[in-house]
PDB file of N, CA and C in Angstrom:
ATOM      1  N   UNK A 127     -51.090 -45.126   5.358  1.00 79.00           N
ATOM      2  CA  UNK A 127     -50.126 -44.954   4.275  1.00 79.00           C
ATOM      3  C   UNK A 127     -50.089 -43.490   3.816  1.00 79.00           C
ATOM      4  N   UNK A 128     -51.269 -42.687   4.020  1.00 89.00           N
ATOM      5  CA  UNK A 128     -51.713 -41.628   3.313  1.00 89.00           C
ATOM      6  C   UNK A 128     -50.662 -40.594   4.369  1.00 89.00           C
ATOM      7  N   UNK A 129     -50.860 -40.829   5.603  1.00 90.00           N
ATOM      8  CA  UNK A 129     -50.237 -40.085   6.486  1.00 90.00           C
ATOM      9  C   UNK A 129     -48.375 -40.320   6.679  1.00 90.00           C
ATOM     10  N   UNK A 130     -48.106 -41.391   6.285  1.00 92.00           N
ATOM     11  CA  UNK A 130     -46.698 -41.932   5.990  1.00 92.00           C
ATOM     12  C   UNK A 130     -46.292 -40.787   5.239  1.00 92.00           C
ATOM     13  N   UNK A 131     -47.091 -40.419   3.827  1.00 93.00           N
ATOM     14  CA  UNK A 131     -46.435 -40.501   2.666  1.00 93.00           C
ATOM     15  C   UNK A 131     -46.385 -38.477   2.771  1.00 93.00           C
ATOM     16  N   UNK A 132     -47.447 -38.145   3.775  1.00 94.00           N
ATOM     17  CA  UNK A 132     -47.855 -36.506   3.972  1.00 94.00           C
ATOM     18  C   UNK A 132     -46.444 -36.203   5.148  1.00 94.00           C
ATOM     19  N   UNK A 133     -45.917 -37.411   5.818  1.00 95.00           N
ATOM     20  CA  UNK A 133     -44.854 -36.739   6.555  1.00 95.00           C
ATOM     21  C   UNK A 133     -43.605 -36.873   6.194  1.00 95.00           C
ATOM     22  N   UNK A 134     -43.115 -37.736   4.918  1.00 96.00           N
ATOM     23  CA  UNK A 134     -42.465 -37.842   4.102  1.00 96.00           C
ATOM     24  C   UNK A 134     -42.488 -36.223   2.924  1.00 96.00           C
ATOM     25  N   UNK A 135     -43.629 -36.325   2.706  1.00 96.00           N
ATOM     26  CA  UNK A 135     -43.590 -35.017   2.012  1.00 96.00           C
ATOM     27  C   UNK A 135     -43.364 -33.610   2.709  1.00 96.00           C
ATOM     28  N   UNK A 136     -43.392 -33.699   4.002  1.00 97.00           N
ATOM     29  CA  UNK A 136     -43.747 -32.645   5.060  1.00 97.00           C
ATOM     30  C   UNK A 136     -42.179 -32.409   4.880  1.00 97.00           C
ATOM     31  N   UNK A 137     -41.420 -33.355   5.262  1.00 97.00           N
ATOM     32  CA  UNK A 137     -39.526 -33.394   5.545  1.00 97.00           C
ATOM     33  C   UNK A 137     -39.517 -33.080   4.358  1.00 97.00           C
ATOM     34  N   UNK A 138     -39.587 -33.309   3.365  1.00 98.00           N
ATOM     35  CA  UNK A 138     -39.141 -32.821   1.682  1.00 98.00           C
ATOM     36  C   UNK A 138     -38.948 -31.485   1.741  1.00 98.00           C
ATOM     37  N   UNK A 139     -40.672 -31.052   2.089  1.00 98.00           N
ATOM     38  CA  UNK A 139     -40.522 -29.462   1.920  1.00 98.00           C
ATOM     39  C   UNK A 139     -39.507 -28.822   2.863  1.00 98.00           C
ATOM     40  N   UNK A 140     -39.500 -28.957   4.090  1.00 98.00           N
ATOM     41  CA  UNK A 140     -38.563 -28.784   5.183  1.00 98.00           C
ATOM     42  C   UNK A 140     -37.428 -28.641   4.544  1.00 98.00           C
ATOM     43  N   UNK A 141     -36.623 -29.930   4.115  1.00 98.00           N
ATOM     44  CA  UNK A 141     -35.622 -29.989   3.633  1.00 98.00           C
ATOM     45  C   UNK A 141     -35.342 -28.849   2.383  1.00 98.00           C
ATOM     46  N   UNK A 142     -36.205 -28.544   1.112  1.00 98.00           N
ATOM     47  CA  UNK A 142     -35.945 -27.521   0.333  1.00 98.00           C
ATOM     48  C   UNK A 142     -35.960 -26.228   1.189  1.00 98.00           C
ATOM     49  N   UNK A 143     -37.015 -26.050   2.086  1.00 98.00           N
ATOM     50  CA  UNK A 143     -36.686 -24.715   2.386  1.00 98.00           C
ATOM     51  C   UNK A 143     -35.533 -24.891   2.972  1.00 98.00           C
ATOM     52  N   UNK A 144     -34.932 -25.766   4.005  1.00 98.00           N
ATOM     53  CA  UNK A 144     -33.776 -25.229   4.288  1.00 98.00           C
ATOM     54  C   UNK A 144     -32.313 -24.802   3.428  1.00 98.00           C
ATOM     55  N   UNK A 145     -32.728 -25.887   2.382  1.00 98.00           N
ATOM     56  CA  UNK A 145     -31.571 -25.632   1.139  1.00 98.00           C
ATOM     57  C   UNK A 145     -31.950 -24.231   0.390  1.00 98.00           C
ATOM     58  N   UNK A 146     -32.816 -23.952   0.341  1.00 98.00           N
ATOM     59  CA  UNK A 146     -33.279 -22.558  -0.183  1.00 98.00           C
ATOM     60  C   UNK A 146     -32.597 -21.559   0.342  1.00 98.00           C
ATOM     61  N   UNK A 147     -32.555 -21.435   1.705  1.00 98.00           N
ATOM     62  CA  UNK A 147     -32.229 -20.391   2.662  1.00 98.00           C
ATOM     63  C   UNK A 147     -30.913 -20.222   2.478  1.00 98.00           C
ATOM     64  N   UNK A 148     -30.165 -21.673   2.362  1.00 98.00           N
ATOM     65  CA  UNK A 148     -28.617 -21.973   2.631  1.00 98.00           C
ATOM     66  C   UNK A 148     -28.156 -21.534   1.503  1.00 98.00           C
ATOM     67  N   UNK A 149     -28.918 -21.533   0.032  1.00 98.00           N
ATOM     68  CA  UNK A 149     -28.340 -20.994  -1.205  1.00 98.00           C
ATOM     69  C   UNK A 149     -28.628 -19.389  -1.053  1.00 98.00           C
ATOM     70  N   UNK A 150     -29.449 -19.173  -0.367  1.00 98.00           N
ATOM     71  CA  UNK A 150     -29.737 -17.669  -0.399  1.00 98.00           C
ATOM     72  C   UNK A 150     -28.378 -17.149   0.655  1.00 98.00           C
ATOM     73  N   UNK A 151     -28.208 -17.814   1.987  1.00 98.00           N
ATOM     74  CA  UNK A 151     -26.968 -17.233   2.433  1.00 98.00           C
ATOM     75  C   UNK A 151     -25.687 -17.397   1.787  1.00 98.00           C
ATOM     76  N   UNK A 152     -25.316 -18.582   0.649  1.00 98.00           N
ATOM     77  CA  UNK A 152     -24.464 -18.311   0.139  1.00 98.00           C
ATOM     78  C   UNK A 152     -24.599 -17.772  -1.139  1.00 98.00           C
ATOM     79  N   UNK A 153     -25.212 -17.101  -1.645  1.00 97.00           N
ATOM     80  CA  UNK A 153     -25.119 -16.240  -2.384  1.00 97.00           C
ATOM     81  C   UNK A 153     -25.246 -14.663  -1.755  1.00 97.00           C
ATOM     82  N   UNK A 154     -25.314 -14.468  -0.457  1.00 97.00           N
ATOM     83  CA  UNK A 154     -24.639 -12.778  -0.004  1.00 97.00           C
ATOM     84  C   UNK A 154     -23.571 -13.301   0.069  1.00 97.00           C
ATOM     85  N   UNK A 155     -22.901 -14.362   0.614  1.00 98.00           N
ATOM     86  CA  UNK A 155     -21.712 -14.744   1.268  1.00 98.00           C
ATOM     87  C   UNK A 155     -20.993 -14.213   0.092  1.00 98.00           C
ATOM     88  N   UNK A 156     -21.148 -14.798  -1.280  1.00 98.00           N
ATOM     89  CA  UNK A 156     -20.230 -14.813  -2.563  1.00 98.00           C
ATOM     90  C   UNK A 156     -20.480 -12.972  -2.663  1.00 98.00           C
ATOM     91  N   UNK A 157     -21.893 -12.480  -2.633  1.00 98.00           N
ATOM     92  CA  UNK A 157     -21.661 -11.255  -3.082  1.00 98.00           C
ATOM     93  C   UNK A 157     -20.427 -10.189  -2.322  1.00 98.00           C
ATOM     94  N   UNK A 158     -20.476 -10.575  -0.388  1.00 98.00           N
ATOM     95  CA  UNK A 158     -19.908 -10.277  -0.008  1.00 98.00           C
ATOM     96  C   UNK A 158     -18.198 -10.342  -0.196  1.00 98.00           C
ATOM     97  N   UNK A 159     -17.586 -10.902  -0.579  1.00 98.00           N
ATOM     98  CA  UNK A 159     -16.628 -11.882  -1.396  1.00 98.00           C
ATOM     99  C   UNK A 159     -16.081 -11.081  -2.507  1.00 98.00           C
ATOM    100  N   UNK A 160     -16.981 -10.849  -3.630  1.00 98.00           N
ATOM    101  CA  UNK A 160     -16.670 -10.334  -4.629  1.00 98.00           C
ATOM    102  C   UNK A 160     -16.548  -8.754  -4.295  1.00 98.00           C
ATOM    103  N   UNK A 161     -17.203  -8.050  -3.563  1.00 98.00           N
ATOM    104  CA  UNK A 161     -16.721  -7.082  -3.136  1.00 98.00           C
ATOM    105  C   UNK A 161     -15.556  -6.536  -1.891  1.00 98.00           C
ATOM    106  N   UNK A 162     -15.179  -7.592  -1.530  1.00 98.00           N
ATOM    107  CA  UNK A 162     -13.799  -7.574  -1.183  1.00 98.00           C
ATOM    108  C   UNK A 162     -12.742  -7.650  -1.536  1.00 98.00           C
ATOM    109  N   UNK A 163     -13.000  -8.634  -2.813  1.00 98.00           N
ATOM    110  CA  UNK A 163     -11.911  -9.070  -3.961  1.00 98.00           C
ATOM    111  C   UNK A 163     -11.766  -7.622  -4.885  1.00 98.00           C
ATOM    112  N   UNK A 164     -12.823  -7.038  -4.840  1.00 98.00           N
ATOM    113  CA  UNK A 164     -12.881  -5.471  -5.540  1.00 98.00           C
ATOM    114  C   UNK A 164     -12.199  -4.384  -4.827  1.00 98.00           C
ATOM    115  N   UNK A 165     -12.601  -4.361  -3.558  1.00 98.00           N
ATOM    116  CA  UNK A 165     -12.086  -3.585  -2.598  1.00 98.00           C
ATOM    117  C   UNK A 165     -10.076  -3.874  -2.348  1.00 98.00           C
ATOM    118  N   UNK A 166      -9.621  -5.029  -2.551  1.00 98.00           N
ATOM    119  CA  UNK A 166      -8.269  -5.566  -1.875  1.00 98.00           C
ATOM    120  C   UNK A 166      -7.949  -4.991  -3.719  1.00 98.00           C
ATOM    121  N   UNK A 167      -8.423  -5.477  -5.144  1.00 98.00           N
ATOM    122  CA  UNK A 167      -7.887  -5.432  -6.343  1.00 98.00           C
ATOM    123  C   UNK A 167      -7.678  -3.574  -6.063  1.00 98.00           C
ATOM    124  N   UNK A 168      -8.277  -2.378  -5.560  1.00 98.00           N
ATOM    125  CA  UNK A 168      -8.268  -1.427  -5.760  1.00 98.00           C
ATOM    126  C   UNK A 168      -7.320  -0.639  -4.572  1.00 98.00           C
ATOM    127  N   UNK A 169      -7.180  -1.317  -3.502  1.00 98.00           N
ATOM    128  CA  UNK A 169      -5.991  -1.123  -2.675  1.00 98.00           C
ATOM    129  C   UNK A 169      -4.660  -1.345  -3.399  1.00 98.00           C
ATOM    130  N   UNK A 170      -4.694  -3.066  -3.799  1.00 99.00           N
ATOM    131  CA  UNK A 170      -3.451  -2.861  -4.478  1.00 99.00           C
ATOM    132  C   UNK A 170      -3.151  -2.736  -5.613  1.00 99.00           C
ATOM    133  N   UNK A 171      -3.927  -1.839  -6.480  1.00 98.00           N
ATOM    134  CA  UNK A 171      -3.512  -0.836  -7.144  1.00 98.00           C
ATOM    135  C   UNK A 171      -3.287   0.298  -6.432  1.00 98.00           C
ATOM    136  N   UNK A 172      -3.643   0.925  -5.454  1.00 99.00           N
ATOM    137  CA  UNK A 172      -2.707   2.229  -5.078  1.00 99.00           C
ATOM    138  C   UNK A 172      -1.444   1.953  -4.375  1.00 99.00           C
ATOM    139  N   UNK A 173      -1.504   0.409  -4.118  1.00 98.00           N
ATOM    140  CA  UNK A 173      -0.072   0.102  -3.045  1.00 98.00           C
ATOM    141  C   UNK A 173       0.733   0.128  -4.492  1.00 98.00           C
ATOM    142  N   UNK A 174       0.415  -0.444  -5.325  1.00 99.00           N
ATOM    143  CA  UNK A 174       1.145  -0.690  -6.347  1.00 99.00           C
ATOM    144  C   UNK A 174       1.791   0.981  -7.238  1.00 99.00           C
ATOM    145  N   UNK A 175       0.610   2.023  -7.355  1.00 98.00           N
ATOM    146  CA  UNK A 175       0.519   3.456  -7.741  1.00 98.00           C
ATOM    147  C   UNK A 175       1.814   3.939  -6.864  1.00 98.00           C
ATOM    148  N   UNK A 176       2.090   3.762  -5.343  1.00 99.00           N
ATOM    149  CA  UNK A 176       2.861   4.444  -4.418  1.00 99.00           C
ATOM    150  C   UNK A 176       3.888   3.920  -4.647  1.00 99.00           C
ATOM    151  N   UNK A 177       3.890   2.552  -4.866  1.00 99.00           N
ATOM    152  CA  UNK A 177       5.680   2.037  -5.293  1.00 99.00           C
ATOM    153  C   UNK A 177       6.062   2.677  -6.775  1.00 99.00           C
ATOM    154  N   UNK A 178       5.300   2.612  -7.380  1.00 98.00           N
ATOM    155  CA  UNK A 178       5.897   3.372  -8.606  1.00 98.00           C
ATOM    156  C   UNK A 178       6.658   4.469  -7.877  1.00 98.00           C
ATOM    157  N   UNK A 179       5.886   5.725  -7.486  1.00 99.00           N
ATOM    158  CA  UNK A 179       6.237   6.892  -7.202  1.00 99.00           C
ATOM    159  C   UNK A 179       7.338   6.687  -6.240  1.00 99.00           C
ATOM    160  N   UNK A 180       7.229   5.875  -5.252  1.00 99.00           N
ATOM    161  CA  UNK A 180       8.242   5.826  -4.303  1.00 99.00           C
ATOM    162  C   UNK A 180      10.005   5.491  -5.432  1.00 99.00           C
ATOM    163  N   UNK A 181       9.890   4.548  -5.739  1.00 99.00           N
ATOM    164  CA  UNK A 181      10.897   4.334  -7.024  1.00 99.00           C
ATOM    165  C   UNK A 181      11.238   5.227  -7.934  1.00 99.00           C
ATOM    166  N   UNK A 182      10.287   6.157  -8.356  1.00 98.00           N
ATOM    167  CA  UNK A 182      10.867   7.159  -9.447  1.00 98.00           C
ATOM    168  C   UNK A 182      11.251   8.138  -8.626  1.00 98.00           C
ATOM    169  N   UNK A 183      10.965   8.487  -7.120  1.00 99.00           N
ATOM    170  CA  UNK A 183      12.054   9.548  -6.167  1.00 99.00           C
ATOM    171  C   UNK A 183      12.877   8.267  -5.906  1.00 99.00           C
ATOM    172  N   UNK A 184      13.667   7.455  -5.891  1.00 99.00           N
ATOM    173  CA  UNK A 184      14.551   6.796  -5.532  1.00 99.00           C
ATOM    174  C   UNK A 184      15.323   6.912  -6.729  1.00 99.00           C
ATOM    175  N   UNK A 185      15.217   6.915  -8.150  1.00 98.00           N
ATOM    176  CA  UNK A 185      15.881   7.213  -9.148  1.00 98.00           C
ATOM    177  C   UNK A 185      16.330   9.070  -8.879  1.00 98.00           C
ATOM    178  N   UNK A 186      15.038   9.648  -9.230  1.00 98.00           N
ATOM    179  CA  UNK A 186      15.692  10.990  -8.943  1.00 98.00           C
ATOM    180  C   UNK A 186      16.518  11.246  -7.874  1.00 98.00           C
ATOM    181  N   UNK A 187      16.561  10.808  -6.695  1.00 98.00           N
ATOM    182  CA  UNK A 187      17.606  11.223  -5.708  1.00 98.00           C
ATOM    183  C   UNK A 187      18.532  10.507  -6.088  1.00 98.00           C
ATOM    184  N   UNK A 188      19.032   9.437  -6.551  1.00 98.00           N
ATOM    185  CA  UNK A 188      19.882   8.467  -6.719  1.00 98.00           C
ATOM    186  C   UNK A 188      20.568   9.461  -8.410  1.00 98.00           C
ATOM    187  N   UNK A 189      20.280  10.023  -8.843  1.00 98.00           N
ATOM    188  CA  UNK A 189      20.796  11.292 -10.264  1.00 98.00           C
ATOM    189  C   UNK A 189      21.697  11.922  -9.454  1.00 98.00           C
ATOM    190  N   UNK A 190      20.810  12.699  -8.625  1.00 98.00           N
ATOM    191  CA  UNK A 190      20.589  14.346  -8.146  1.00 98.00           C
ATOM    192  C   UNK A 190      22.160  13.410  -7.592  1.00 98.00           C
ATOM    193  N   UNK A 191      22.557  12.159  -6.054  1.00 97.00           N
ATOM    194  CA  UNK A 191      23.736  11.877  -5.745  1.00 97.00           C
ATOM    195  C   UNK A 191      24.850  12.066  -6.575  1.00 97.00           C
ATOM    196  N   UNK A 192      24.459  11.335  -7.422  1.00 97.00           N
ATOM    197  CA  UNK A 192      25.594  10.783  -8.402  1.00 97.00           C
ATOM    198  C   UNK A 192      25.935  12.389  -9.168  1.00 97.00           C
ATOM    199  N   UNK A 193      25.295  12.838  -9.333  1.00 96.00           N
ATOM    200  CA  UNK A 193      25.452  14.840  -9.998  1.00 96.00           C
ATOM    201  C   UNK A 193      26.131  14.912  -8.991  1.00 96.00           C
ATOM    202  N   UNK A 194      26.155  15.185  -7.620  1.00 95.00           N
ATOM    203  CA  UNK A 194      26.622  16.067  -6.417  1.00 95.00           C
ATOM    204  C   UNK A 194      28.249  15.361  -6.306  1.00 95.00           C
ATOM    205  N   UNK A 195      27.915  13.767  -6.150  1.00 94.00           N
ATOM    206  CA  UNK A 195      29.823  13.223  -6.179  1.00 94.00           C
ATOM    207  C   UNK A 195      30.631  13.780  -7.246  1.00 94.00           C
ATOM    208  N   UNK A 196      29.701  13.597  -8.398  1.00 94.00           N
ATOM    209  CA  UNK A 196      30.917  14.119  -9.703  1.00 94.00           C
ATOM    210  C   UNK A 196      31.404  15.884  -9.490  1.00 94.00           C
ATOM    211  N   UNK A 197      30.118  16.715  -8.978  1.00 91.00           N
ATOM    212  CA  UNK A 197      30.753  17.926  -8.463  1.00 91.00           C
ATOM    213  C   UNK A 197      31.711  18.262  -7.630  1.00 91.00           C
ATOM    214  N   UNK A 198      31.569  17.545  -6.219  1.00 91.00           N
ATOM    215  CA  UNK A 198      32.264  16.948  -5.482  1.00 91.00           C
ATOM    216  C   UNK A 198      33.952  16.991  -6.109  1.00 91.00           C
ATOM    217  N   UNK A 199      34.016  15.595  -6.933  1.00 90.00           N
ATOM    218  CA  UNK A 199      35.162  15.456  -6.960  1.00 90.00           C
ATOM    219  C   UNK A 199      35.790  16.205  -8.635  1.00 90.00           C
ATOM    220  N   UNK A 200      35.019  17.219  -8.877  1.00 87.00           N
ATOM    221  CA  UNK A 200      36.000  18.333 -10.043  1.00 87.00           C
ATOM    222  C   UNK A 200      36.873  19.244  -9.589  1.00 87.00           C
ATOM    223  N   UNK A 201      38.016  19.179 -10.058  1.00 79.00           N
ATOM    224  CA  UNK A 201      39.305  19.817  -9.843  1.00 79.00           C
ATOM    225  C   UNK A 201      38.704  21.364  -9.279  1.00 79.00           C
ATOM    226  N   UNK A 202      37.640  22.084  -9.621  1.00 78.00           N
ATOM    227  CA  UNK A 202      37.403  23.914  -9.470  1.00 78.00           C
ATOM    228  C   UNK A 202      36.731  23.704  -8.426  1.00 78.00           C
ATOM    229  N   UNK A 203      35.659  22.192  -8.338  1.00 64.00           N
ATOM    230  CA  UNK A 203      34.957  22.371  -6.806  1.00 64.00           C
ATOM    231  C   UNK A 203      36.109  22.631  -5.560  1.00 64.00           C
ATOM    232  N   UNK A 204      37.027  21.514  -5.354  1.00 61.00           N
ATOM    233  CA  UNK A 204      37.792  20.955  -4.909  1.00 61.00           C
ATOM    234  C   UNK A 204      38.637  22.395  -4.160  1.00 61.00           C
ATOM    235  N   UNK A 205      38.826  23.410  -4.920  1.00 61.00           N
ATOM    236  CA  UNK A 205      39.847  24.762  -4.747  1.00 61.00           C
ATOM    237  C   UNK A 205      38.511  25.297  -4.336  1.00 61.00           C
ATOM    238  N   UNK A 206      36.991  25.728  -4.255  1.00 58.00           N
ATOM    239  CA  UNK A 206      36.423  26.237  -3.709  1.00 58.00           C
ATOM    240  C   UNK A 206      36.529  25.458  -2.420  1.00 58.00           C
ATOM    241  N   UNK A 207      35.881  24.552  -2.078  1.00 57.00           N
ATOM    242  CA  UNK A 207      35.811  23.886  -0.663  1.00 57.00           C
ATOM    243  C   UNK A 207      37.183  23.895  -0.006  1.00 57.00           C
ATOM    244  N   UNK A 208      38.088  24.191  -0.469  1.00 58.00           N
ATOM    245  CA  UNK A 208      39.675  24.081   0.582  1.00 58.00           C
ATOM    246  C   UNK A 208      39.131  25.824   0.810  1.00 58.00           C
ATOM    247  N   UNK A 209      38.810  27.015  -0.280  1.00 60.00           N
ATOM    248  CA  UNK A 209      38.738  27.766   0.039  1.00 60.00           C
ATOM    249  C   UNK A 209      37.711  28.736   1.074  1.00 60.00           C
ATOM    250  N   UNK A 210      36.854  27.392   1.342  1.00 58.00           N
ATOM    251  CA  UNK A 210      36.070  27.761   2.225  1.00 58.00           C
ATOM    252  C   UNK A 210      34.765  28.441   1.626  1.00 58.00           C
ATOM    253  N   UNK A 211      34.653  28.686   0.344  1.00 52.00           N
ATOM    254  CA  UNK A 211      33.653  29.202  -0.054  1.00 52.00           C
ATOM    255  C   UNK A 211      32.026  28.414  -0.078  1.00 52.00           C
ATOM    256  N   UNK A 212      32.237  27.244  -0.397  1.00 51.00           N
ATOM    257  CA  UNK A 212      31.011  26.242   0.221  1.00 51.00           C
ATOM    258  C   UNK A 212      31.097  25.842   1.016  1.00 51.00           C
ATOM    259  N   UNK A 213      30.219  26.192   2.147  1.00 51.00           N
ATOM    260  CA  UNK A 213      30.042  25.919   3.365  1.00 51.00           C
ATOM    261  C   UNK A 213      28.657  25.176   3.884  1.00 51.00           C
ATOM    262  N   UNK A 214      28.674  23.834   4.545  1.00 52.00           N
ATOM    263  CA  UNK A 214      27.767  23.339   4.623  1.00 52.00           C
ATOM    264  C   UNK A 214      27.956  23.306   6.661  1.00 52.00           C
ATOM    265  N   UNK A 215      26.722  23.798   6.810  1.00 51.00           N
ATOM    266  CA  UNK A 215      26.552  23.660   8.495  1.00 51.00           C
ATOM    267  C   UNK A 215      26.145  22.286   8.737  1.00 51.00           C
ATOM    268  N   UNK A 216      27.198  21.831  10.472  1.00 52.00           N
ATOM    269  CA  UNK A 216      27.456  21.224  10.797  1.00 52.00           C
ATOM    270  C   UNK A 216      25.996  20.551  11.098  1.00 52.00           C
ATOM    271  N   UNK A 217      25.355  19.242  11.428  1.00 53.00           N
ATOM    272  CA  UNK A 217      24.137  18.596  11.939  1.00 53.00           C
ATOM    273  C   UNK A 217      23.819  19.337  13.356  1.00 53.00           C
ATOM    274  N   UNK A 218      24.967  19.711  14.208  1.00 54.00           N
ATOM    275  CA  UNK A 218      25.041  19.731  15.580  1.00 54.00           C
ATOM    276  C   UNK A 218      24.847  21.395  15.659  1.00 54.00           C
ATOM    277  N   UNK A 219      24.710  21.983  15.017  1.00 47.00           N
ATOM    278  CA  UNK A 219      24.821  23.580  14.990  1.00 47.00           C
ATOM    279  C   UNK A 219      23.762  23.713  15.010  1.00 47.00           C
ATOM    280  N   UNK A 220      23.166  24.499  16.125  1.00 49.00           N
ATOM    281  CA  UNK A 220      21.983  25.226  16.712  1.00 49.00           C
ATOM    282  C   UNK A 220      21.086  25.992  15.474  1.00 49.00           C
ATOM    283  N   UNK A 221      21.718  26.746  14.480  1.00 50.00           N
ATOM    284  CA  UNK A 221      21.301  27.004  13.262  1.00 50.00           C
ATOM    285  C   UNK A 221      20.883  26.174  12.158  1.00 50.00           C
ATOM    286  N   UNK A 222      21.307  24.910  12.272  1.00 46.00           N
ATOM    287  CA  UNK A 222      20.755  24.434  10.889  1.00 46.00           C
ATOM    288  C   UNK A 222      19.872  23.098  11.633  1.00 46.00           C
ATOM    289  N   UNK A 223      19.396  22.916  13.097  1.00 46.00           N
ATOM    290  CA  UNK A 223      18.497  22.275  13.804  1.00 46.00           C
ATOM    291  C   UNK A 223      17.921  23.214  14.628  1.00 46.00           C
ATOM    292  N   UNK A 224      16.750  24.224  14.500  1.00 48.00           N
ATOM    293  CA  UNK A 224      15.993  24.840  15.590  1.00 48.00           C
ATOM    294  C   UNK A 224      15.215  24.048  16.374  1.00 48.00           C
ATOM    295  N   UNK A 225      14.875  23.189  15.744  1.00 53.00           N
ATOM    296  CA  UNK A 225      14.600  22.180  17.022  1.00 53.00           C
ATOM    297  C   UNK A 225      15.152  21.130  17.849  1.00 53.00           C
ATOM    298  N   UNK A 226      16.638  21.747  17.670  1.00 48.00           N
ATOM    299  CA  UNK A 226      17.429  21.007  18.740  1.00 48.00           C
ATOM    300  C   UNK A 226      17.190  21.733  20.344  1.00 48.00           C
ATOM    301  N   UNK A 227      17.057  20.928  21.297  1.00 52.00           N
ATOM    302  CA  UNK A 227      16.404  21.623  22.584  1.00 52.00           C
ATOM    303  C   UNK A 227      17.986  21.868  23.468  1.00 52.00           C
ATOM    304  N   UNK A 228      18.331  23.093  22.994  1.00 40.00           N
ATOM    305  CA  UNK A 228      19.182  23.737  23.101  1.00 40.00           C
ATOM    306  C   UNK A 228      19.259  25.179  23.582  1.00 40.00           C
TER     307      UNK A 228
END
């Protein structure tokens, strides 16, 4: 009975240490975890930082357009550009692409 009850107790301990171990691997598991959840929260805050910025140059260029059409279409621009005085080079002109392989 004595020996029944010592291999009964033998599996007990067995059994805690293995639950021991298994709480010890899941607790790196979680630590590991929480520092990913830290790592991804601090990415997207800069993904989040770059859309700001990306958006506030999408406003400023989207001004700066809307400034250039209304210049565009004022009666004094209108008599300069027939007169040739603003001149914007063509995409295809060797001068305003030097690295056209030309």
């Amino acid at each position: 009975k004595d020996e029944h009850e010592q291999e009964h107790l033998m599996a007990l301990i067995d059994e805690a240490h293995k639950a021991k171990q298994s709480l010890r691997e899941a607790g790196l598991r979680e630590k590991e975890l929480v520092k990913d959840n830290n790592d991804m929260k601090i990415f997207i805050k800069h993904l989040n930082d770059a859309k700001l910025k990306a958006e506030a140059e999408v406003r400023r260029l989207h001004t700066q357009l809307v400034s250039l059409q209304r210049e565009a279409k004022s009666p004094s621009n209108k008599q300069h550009l027939r007169a040739g005085s603003i001149s914007s080079p063509s995409p295809a002109s060797p001068i305003s692409n030097p690295a056209s392989p030309r």
